[in-house]
Tab-separated table of C-alpha atoms in Angstrom:
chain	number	residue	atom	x	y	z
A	936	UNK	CA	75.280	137.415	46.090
A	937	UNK	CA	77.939	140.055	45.748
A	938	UNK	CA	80.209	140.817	48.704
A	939	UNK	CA	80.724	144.367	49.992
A	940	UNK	CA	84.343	145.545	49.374
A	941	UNK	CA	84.403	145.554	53.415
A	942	UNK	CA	82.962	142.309	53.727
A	943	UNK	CA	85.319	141.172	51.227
A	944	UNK	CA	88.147	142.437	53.487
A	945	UNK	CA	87.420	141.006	56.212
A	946	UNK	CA	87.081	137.844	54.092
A	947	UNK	CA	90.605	137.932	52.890
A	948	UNK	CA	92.124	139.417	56.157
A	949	UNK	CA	90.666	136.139	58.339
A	950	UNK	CA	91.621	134.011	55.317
A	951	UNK	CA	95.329	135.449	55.803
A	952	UNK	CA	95.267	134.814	59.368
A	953	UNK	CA	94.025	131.212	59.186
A	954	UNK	CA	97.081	130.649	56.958
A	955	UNK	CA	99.488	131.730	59.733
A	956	UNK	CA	98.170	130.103	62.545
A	957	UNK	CA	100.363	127.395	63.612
A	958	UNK	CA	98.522	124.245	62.620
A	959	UNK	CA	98.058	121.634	65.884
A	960	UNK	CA	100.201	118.276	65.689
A	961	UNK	CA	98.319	115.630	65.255
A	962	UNK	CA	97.932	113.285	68.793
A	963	UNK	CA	101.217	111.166	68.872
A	964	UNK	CA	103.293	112.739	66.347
A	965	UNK	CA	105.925	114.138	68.989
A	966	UNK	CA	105.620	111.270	70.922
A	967	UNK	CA	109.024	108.968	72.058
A	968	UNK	CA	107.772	106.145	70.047
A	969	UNK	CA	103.979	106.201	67.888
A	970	UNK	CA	101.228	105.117	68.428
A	971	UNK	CA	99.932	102.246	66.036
A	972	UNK	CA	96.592	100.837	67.870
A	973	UNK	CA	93.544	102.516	68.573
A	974	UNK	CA	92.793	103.609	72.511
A	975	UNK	CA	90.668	101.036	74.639
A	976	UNK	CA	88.080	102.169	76.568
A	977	UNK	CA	88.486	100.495	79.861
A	978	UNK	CA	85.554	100.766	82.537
A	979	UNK	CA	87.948	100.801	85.609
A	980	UNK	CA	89.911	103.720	84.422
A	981	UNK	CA	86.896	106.058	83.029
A	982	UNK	CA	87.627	109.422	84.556
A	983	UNK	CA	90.401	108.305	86.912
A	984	UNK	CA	94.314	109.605	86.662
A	985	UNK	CA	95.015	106.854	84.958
A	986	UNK	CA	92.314	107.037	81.919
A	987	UNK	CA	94.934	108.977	79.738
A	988	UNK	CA	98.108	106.721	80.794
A	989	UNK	CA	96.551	103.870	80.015
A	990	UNK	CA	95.334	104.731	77.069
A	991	UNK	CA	98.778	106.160	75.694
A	992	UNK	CA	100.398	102.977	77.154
A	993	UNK	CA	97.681	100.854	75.082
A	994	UNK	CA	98.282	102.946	72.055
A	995	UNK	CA	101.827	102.612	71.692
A	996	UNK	CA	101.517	98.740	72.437
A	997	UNK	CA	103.716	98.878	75.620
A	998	UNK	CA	100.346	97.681	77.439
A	999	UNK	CA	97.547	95.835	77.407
A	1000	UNK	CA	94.145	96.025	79.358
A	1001	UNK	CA	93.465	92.310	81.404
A	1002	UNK	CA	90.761	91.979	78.813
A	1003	UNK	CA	88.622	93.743	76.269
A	1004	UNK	CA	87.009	96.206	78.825
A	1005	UNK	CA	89.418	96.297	82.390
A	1006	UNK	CA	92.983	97.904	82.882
A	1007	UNK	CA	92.836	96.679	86.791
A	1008	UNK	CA	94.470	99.766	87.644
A	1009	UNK	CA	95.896	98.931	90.970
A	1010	UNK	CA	96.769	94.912	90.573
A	1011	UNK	CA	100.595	94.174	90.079
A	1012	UNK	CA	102.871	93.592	87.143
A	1013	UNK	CA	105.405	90.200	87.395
A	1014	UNK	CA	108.722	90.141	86.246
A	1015	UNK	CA	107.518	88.406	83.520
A	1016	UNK	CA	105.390	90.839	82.536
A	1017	UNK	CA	107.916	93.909	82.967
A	1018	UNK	CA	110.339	91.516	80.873
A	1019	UNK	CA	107.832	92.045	77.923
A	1020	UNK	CA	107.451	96.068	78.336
A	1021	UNK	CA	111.299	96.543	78.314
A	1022	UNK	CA	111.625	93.983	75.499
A	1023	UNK	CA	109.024	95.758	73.281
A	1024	UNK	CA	110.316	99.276	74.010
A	1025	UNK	CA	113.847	98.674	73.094
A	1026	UNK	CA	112.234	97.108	69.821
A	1027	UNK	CA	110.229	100.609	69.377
A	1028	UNK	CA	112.957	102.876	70.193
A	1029	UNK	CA	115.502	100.883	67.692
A	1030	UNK	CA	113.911	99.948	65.190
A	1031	UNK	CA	113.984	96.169	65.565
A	1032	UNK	CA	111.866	93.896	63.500
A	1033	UNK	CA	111.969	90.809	66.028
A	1034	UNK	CA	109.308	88.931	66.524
A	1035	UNK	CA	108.147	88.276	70.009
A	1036	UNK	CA	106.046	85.169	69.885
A	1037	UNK	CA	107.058	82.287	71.843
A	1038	UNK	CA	107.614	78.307	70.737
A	1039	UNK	CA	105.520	75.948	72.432
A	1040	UNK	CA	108.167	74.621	74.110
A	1041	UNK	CA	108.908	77.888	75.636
A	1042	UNK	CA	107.787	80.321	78.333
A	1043	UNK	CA	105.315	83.198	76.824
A	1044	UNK	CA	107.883	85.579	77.375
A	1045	UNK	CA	110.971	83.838	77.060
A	1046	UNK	CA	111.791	85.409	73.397
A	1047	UNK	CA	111.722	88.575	75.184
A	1048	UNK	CA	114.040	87.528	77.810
A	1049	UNK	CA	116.637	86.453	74.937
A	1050	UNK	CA	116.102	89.974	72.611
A	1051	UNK	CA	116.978	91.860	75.877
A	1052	UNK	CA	119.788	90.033	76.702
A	1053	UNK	CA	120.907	89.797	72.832
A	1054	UNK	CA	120.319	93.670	72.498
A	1055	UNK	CA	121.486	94.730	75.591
A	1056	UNK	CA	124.896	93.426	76.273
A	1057	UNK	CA	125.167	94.818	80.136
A	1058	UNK	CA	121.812	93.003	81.512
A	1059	UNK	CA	124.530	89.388	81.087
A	1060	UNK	CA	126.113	90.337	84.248
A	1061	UNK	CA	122.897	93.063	85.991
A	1062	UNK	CA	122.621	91.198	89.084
A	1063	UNK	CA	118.871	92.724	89.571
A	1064	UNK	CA	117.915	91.538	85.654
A	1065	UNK	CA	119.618	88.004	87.106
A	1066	UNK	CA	116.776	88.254	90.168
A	1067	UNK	CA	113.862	88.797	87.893
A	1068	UNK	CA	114.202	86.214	85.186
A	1069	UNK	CA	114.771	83.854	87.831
A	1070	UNK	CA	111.273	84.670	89.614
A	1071	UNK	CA	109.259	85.476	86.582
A	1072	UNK	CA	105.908	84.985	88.463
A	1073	UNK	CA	107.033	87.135	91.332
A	1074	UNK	CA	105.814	91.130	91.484
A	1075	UNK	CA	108.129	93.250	90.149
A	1076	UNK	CA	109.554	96.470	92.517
A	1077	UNK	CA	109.772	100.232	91.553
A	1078	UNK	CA	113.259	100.470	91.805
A	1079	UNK	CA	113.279	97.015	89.155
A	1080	UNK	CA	110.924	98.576	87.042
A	1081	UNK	CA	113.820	101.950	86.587
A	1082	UNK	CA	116.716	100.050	86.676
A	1083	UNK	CA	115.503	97.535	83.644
A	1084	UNK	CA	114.170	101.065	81.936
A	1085	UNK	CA	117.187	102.484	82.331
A	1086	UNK	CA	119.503	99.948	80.879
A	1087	UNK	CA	117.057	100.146	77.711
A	1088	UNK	CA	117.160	103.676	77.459
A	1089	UNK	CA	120.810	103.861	77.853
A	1090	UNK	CA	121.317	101.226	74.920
A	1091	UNK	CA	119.326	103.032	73.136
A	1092	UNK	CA	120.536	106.193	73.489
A	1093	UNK	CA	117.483	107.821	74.496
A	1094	UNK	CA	118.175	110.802	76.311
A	1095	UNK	CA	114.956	113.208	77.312
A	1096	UNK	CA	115.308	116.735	77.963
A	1097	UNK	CA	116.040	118.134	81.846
A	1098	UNK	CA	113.215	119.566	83.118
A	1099	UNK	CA	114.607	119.357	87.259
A	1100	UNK	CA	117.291	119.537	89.453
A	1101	UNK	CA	117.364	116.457	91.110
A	1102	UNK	CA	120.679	115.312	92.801
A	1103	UNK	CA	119.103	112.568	95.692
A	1104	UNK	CA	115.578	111.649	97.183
A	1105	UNK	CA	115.863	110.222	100.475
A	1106	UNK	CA	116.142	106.613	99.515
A	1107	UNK	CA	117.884	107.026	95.977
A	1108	UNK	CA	121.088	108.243	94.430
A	1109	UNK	CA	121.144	105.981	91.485
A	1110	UNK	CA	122.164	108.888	88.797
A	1111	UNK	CA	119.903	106.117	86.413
A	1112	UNK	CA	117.238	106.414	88.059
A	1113	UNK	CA	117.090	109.868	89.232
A	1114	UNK	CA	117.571	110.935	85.239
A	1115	UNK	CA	113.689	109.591	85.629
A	1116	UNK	CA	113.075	112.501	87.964
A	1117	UNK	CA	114.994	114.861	86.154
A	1118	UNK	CA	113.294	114.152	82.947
A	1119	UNK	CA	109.811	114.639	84.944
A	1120	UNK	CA	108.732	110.997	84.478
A	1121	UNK	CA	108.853	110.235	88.085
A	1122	UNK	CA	107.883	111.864	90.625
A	1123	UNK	CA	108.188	110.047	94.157
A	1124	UNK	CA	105.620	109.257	96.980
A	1125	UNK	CA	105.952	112.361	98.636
A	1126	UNK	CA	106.692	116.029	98.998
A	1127	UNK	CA	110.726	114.475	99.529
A	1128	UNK	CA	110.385	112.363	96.076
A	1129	UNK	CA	111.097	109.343	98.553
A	1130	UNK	CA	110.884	106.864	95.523
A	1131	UNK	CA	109.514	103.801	97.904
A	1132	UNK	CA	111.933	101.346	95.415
A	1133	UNK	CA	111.076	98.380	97.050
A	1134	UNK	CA	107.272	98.647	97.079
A	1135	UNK	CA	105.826	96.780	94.353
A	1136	UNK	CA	104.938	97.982	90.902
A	1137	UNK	CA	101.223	98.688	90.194
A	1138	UNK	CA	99.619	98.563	86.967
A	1139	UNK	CA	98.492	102.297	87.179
A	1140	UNK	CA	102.173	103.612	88.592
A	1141	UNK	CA	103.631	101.655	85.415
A	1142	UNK	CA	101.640	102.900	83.010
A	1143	UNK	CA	101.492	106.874	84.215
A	1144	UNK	CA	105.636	106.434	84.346
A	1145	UNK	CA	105.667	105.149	80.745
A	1146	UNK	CA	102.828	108.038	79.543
A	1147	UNK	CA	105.343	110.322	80.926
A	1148	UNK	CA	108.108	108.741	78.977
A	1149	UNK	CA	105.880	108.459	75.611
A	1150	UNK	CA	104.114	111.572	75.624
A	1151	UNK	CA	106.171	115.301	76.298
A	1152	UNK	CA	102.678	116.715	77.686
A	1153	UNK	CA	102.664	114.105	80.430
A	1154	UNK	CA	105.627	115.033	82.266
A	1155	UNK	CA	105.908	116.957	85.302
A	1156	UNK	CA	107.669	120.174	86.699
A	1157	UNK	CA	108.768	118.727	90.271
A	1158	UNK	CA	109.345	120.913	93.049
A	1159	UNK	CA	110.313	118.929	95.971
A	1160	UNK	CA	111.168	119.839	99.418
A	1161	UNK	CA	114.668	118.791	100.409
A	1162	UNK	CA	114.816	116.341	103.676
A	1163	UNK	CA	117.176	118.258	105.712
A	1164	UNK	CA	117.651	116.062	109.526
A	1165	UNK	CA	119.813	118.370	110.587
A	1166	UNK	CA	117.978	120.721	110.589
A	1167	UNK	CA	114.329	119.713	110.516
A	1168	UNK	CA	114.926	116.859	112.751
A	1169	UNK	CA	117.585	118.090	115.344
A	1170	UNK	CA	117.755	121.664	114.893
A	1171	UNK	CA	120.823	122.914	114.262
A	1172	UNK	CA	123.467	123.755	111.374
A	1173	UNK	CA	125.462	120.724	109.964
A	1174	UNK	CA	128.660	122.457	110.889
A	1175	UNK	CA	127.971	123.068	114.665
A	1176	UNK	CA	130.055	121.754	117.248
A	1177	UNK	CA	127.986	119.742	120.225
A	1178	UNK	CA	130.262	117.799	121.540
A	1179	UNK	CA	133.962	116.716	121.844
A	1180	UNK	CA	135.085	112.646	122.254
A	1181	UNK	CA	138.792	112.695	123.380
A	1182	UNK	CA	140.366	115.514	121.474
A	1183	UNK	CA	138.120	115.565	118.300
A	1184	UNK	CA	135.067	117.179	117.717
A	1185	UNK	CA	131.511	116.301	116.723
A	1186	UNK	CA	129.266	118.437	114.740
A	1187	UNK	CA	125.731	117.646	113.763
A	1188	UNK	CA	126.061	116.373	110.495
A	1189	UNK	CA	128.514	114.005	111.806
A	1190	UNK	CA	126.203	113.054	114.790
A	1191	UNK	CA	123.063	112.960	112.591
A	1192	UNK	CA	123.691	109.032	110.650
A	1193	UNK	CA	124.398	107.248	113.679
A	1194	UNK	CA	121.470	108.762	115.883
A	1195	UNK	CA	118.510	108.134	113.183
A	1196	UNK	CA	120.159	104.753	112.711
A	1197	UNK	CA	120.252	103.554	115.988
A	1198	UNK	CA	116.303	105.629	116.695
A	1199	UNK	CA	115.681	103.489	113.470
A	1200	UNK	CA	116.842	99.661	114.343
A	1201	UNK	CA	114.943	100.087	118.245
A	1202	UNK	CA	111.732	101.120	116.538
A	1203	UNK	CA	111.878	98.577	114.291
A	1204	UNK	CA	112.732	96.336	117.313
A	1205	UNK	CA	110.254	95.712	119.928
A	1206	UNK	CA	112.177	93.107	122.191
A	1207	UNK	CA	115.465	95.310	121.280
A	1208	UNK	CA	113.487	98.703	122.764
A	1209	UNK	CA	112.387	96.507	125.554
A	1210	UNK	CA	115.943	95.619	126.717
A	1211	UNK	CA	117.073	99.054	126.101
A	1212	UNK	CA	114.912	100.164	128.749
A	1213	UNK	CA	115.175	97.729	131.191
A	1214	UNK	CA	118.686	98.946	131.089
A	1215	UNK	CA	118.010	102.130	132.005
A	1216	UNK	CA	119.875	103.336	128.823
A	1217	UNK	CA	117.930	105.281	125.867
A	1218	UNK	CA	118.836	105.918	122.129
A	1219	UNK	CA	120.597	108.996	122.640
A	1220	UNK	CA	123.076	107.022	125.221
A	1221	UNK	CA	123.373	104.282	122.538
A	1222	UNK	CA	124.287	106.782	119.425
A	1223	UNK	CA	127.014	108.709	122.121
A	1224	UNK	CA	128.696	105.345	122.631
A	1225	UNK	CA	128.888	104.481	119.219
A	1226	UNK	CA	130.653	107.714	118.645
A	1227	UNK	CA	133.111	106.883	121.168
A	1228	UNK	CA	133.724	103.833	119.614
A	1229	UNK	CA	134.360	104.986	116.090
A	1230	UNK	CA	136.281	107.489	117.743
A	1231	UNK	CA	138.356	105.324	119.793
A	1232	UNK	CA	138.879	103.084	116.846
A	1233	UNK	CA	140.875	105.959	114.967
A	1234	UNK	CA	143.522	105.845	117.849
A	1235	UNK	CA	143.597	101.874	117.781
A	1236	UNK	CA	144.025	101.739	113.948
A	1237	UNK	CA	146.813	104.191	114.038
A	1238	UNK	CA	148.492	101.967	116.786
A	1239	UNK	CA	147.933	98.815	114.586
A	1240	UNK	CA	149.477	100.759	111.487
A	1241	UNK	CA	146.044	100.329	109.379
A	1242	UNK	CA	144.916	102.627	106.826
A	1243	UNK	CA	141.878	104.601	106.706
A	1244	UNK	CA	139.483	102.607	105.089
A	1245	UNK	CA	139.240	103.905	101.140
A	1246	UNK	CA	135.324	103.817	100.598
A	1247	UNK	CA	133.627	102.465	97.373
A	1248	UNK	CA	130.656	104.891	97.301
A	1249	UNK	CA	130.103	108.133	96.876
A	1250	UNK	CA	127.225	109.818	98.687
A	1251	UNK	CA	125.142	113.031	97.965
A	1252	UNK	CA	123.772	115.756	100.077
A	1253	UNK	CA	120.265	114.842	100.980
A	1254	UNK	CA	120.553	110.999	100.682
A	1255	UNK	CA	119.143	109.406	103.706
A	1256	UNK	CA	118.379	113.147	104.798
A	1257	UNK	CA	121.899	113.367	105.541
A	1258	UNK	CA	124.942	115.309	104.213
A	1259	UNK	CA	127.474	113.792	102.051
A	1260	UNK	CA	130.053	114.158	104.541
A	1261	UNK	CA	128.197	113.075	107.577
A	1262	UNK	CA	127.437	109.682	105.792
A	1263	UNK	CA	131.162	109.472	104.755
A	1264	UNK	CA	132.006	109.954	108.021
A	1265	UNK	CA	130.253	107.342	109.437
A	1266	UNK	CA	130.855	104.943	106.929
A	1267	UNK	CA	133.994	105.584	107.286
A	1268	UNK	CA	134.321	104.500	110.699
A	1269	UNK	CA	131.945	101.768	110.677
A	1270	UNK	CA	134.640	100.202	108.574
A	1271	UNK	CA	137.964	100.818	110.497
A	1272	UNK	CA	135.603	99.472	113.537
A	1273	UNK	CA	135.552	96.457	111.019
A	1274	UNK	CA	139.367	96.459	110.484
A	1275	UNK	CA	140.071	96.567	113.806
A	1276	UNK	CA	138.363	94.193	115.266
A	1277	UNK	CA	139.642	91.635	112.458
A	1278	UNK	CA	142.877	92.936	113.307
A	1279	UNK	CA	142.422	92.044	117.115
A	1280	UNK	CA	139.586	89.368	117.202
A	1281	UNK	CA	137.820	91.857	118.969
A	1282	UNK	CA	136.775	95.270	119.486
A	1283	UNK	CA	138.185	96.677	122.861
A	1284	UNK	CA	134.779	98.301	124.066
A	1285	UNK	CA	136.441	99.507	127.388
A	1286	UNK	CA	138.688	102.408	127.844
A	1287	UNK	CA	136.735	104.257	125.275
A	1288	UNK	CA	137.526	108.019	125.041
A	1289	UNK	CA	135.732	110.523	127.397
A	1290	UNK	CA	132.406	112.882	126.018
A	1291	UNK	CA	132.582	116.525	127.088
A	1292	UNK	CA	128.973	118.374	125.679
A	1293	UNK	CA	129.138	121.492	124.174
A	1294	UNK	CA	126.682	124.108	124.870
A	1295	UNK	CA	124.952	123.772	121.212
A	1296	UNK	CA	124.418	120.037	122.854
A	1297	UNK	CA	121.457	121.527	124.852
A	1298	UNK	CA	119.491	123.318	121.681
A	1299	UNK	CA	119.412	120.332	119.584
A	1300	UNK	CA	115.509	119.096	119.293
A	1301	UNK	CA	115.858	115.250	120.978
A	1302	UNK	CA	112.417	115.313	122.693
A	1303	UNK	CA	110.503	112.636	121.180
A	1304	UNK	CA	113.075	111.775	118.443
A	1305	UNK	CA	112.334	108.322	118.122
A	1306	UNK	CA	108.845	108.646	117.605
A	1307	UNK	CA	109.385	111.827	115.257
A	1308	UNK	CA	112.254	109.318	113.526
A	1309	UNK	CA	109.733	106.728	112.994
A	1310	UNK	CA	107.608	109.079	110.254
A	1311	UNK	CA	110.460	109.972	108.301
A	1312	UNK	CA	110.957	108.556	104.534
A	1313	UNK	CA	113.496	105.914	104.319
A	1314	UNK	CA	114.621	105.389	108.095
A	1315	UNK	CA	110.879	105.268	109.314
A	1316	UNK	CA	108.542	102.311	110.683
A	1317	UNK	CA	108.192	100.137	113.701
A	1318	UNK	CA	107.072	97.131	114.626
């Protein structure tokens, strides 16, 4: 059958624009590391969140299912068992041709243990690696599971592209692991990022973290709300003046650390909150004397010819909720308190330095504040 010369145009017009159409990679081919298995159909995962981790995870051959047909989603991973992951990742990502496979006078995943500490010269003296290997069978922790994934990574030299501007979460400012935020493999618990690092590991949290790592369409644009105390919490500008112990004054980023601390260790404290108010006394009184004290210890340090204490951390805005320089503040003091009571034997807790309240003092929000204390990320809980 002949062709019209319009139908023939159109022929060779949609033939020309096949030819330019950008032709779609094939499943895995930009991918960290490539998949060599075929996906496993797991029944416990079938349309759940975690259907396409696992399945990537599987792939790739960082993960198995628990058998043929179950994932078991949201049971635990060991130490063991995150020893394995880290050891076969590092093999993908450099190239290694070691074989895994234990002697039978060895533990299953002992000739991972040795790669990783063969490959990886820093995990010799990791004090966290240390922890794991020596509890194999106990359940691994998030903030394990980033810090062994970062030491790989780093030997490696595996680097993934910024897609957020992350500089703390309220329980983290590990630049190692927030590089997992940044990259938009992690993501947090909450609208704060709070990365929970001592909760353990699930089986679905692994393997959505490692999808994210593996796959560039699995990773996430973050937008998370900054945990600002001194403003959300107390209700004023970090800079603001609200009181005045001795001659020096006290502003509210200064004043923030000590009163979520102390709110913190009486929630967390049921006899301790008892005594406190059989005294008569409440956390606000506590966190004033405290002041007083680090305040008072300034003048006995300088008397005793000590040094301001030089600290060996650094801290970033929005750690803890706090400001850098609130926290260093604190810390500060916390440690001449230290030096000076070494220096004496004792702290001299009378004679402390006078409190005169400003008038921002009566405008900061400190109705309720242990109870509002107790549902904030990181210095939250009771008992």
């Amino acid at each position: 059958m002949k062709l019209s010369r319009f139908a023939a145009l159109l022929l060779s017009a949609a033939l020309t624009l096949s030819l330019a159409l950008p032709v779609r990679a094939a499943e895995g081919e930009n991918w960290l590391v490539p998949p060599t298995q075929k996906a496993v159909a797991f029944t416990d995962t079938a349309g759940t969140i975690c259907e396409q981790a696992a399945a990537i995870c599987c792939r790739t051959g960082l993960m198995a299912g628990v058998d043929a047909r179950h994932f078991y989603p949201e049971s635990g991973l060991t130490h063991a068992q995150i020893t394995v992951i880290a050891a076969q990742l590092h093999k993908l990502l450099s190239g290694s041709t070691a074989s895994f496979t234990a002697a039978s006078s060895e533990q299953w995943w002992s000739p991972c243990d040795v790669y990783l500490r063969r490959e990886i010269p820093a995990l010799i003296s990791n004090k966290t690696y240390a922890a794991m290997t020596e509890s194999p069978t106990a359940s691994c922790t998030r903030s394990e599971f980033f810090t062994l994934l970062a030491l790989v990574l780093s030997d490696t030299s595996t680097s993934l592209p910024v897609l957020n501007t992350v500089t703390a979460v309220p329980d983290c400012q590990d630049e190692a692991i927030l590089n997992f935020y940044r990259w938009g493999v992690l993501s947090g618990k909450d609208e704060y990022g709070t990365l929970e690092g001592s909760a353990p590991l699930t089986r679905a949290a692994a393997a959505a973290m490692l999808a994210r790592l593996i796959d560039p369409a699995q990773r996430l644009t973050l937008n998370l709300k900054p945990l600002d105390l001194c403003r959300s919490l107390l209700g004023a500008e970090p800079e603001t003046v609200i009181l005045t112990i001795g001659e020096q004054n006290i502003t509210v980023e200064q004043f923030a650390p000590t009163i979520v601390s102390v709110c913190s260790v009486y929630n967390q404290s049921h006899f301790g909150s008892m005594s406190l108010e059989m005294s008569g006394r409440t956390v606000i009184d506590e966190a004033v004397d405290t002041l007083r004290r680090y305040v008072h210890a300034e003048t006995l340090a300088a008397e005793l010819g000590l040094k301001t204490p030089v600290l060996d951390v650094t801290f970033a805005d929005g750690y803890r909720g706090l400001t850098a320089a609130g926290q260093t503040w604190r810390e500060t003091h916390i440690r001449l308190v230290d030096d000076v009571t070494k220096a004496l034997g004792r702290f001299p807790g009378e004679n402390l330095p006078t409190v005169t309240y400003a008038p921002a003092w009566d405008t900061l929000k400190l109705k309720d504040l242990s109870a509002r204390v107790a549902q904030l990320p990181y210095w939250g809980g009771t008992v």
